[in-house]
C-alpha positions as a printed Julia matrix, in Angstrom:
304×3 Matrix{Float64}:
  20.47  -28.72    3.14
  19.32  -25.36    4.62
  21.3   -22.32    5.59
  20.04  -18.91    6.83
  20.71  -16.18    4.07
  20.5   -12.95    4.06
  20.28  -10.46    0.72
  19.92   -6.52    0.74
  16.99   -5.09   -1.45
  18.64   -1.2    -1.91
  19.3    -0.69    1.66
  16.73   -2.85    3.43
  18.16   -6.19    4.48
  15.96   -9.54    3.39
  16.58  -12.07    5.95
  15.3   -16.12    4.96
  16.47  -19.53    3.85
  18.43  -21.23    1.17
  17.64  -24.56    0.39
  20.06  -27.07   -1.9
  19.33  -30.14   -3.7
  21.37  -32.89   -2.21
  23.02  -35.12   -4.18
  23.62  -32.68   -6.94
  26.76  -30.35   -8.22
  26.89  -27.71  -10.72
  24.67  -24.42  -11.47
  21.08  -26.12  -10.32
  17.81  -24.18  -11.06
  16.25  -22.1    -8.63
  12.56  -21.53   -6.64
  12.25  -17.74   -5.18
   9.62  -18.14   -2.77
   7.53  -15.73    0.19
   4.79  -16.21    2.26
   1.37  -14.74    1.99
  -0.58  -11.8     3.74
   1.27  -10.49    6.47
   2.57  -14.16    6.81
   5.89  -15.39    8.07
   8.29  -17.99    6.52
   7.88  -20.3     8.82
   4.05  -20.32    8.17
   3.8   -23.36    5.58
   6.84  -22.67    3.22
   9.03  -25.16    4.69
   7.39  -28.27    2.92
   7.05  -26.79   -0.26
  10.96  -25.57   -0.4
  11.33  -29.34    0.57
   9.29  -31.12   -1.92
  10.92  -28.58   -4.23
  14.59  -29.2    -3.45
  14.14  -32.94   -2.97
  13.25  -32.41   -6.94
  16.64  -31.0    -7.49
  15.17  -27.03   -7.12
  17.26  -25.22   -4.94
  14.86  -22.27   -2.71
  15.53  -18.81   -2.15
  12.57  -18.29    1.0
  12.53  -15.53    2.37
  10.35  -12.89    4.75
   9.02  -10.17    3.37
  10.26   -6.22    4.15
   8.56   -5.15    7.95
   7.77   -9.1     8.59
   9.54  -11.9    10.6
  13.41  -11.73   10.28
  13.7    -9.4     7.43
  14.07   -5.3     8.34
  12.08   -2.31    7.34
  13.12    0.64    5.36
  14.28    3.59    7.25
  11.21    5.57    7.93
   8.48    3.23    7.35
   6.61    1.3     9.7
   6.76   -2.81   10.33
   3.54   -4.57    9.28
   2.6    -2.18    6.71
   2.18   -4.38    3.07
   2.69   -2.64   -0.02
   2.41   -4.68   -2.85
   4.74   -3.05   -4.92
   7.76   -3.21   -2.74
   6.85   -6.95   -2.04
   7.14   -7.61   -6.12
  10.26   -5.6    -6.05
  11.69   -7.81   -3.53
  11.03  -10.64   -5.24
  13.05   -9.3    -8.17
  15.92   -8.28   -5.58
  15.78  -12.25   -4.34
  15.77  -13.23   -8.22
  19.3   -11.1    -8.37
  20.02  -12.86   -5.06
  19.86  -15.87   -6.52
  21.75  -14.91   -9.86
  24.81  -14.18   -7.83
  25.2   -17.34   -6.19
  27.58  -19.71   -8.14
  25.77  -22.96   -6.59
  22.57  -21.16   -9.26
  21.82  -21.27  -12.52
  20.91  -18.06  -13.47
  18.77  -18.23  -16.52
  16.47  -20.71  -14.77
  14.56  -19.16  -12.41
  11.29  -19.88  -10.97
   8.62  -17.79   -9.1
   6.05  -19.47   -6.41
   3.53  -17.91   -4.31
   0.65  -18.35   -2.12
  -2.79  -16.28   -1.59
  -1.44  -12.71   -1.79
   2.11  -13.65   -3.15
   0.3   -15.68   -5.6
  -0.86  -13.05   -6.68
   2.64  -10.8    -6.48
   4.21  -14.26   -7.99
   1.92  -13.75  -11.27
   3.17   -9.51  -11.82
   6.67  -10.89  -11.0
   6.64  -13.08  -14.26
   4.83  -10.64  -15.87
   7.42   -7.57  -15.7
  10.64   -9.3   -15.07
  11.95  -12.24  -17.85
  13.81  -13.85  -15.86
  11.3   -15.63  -14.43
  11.44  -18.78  -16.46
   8.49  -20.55  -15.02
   5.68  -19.49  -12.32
   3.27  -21.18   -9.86
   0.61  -18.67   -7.89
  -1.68  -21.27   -5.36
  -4.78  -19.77   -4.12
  -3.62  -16.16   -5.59
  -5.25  -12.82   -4.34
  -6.17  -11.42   -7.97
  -8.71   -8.87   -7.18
  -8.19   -6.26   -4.25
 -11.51   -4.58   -5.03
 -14.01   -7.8    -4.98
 -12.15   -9.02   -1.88
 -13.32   -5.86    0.04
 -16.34   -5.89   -1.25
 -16.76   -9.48   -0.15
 -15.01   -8.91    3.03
 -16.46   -5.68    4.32
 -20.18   -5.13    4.51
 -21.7    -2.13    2.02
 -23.06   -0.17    5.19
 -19.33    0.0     6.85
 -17.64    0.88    3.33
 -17.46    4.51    3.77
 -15.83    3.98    7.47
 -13.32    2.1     6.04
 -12.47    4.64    3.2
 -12.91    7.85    6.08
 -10.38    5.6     8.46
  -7.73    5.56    5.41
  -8.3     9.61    5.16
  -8.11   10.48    8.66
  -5.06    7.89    8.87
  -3.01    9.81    6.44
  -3.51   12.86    7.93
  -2.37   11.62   10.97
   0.28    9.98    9.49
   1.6    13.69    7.98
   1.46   14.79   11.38
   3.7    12.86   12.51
   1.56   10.37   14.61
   1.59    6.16   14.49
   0.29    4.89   11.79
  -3.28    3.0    12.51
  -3.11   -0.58   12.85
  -6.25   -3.05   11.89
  -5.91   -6.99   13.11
  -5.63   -9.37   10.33
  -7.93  -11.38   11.82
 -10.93  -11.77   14.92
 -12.58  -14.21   16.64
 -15.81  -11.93   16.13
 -16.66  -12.09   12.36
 -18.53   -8.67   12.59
 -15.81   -6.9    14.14
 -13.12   -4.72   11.72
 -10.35   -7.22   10.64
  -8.76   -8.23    7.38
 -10.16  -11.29    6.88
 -13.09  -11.88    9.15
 -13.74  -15.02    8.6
 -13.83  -18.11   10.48
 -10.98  -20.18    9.02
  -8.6   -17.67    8.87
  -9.02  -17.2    12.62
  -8.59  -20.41   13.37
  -5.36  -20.35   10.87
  -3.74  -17.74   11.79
  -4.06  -18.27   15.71
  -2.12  -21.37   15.68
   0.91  -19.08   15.12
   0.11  -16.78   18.01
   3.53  -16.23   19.85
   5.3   -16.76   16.99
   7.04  -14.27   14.94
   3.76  -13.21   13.22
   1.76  -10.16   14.46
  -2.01  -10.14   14.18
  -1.7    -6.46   12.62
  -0.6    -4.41    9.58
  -0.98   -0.88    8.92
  -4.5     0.49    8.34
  -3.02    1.65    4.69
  -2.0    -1.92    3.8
  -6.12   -2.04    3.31
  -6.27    0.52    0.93
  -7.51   -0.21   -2.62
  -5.51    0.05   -6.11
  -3.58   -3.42   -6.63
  -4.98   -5.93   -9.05
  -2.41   -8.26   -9.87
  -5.36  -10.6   -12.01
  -4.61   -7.74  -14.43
  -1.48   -8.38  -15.11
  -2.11  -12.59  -16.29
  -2.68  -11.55  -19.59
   1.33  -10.18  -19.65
   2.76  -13.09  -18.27
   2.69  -15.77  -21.57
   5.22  -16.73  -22.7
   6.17  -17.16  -19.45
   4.94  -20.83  -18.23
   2.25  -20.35  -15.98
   0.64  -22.63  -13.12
  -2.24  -21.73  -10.92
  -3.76  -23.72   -7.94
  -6.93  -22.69   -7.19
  -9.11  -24.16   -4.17
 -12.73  -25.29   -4.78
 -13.84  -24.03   -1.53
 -11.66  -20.78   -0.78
 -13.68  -18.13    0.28
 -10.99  -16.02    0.78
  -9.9   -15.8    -2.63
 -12.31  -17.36   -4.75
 -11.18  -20.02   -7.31
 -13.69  -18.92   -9.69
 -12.46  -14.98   -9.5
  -8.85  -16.62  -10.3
 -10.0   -18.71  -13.3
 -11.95  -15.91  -14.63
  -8.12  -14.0   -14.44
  -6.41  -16.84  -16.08
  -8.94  -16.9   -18.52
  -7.01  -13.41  -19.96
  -3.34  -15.12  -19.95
  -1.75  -17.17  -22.96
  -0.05  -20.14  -23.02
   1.35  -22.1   -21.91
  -0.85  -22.05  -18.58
  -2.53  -25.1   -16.8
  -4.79  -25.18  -14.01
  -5.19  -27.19  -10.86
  -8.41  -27.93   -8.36
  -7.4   -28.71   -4.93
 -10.74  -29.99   -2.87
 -10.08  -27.64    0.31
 -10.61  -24.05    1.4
  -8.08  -21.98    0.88
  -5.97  -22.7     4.31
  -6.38  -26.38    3.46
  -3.29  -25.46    0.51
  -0.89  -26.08    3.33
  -1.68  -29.65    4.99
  -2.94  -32.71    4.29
  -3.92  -34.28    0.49
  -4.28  -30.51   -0.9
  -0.65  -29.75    0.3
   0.21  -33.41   -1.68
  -1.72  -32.18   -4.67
  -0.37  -28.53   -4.57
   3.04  -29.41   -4.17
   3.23  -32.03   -6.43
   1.98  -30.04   -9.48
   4.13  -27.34   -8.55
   6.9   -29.31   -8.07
   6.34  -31.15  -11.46
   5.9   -27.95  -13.17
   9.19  -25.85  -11.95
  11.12  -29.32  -13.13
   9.41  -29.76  -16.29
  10.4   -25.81  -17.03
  13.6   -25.14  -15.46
  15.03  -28.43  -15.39
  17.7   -29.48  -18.17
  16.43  -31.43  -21.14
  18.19  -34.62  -21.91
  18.38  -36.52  -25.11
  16.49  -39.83  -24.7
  18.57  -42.73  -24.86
  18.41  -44.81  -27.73
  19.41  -47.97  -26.12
């Protein structure tokens, strides 16, 4: 069962989904889940809140503030991504969630994919009332993905752009938009490589926008930083042997630094791959397994 929900987050209005477990009554526990880089719900959360709740995990899903169905805070522009309100907004979906009666509120789980992976991980690390956490193919290090992304020789464009943004911003003037991604890979665009073009244009007419803000680029969030806060938190990550938009190997070096308990899982894709197909299967069912083996209630084994 699925029913459109909507929560406020001090005075902006979160709009998604809330999925229930059938066949089950009582407080159930509870998956807060958002979508990735300038993402939409409907962009490959659906199956996951599925698997989930067909596990007995009810979903919060829900768009993130200035994206798809959820509004913007007065005075600030749509398709800007600041990762600090987006982990605050988690937290004000966690409360959500508390305050339902169908929810039990002292088992709550946080999932996330490639940059709310990476939100998903400082969520459990600041807030105890995560119970259990999954990031899949997490954005952990802002810095090495522009470095990777961008080439050296444009680097000082990009950080001039940011400058000459903010003035114009003070001035009263639109804030500079960037696309998120191009067809040319050596033309200015978030991710600039092939896959995620070929991703992200499948949802062209959709509810996404192939823009954010200019100062949704900027540097200063590492959220591999904070793994090593999470524990005792339970902590999952799926990483993607081929992702080179987030690089497994950056991630494991990340959950290298967090305690336990903490397991890791290899799906054989790229990093869009997480959403279809046998890495979806794998994915899913290790998240799935892991919310239920943390948040669901023990029972005494029968002695019969």
């Amino acid at each position: 069962m699925r029913e459109d929900i909507e929560f406020d987050a001090e005075g902006v209005t979160l709009r998604g989904w809330f999925y229930s477990p059938d066949n089950v009554s009582g407080e159930v526990p509870c998956v807060i889940m958002t979508a990735g880089f300038s993402c939409t719900k409907e962009m490959g959360l659906e199956p996951f809140a599925e698997v989930f709740s067909a596990a007995g995990l009810a979903c919060v899903v829900y768009d993130n503030r200035g994206f798809g169905a959820s509004d913007t805070a007065p005075g600030k522009p749509r398709q800007e991504i600041d990762p600090w309100d987006q982990v605050r907004d988690y937290q004000h979906a966690i409360t959500y969630a508390q305050s339902r009666s169908d929810v039990d509120a002292s088992r709550i789980g946080v999932w996330g994919s490639s940059y709310s992976g990476g939100n998903a991980f400082v969520v459990a690390a600041i807030d105890r009332r995560v119970k259990a956490v999954c990031g899949q193919v997490p954005a952990v290090a802002g810095r090495r993905n522009f470095e990777t992304n961008v080439p050296k020789d444009f680097w000082q464009a990009a950080w001039d752009g940011q400058a000459a943004d903010r003035l114009a911003r003070a001035r009263g003037e639109m804030p500079a938009m960037i696309p998120v991604v191009t067809a040319d890979p050596t033309a200015p665009a978030v991710m600039p490589t092939p896959d995620a073009y070929e991703y992200f244009s499948a949802y062209e007419g959709t509810a996404w926008r192939n823009e954010v803000t200019l100062r949704s680029t900027e540097l200063g969030y590492e959220a591999g930083e904070f793994l090593k806060f999470v524990a005792p938190t339970p902590l999952l990550m799926v990483i993607a042997e081929k992702d080179v938009i987030t690089p497994g190997e950056w991630a494991k070096e990340a959950l290298e630094t967090a305690g336990q308990p903490k397991r890791l899982v290899q799906i054989p894709g790229g990093h869009f791959d997480a959403y279809t197909g046998e890495c979806f299967e794998i994915g899913s069912s290790a998240a799935r397994d892991w919310f239920v083996e943390h948040l669901a209630q023990k029972t005494v084994p029968s002695l019969a």
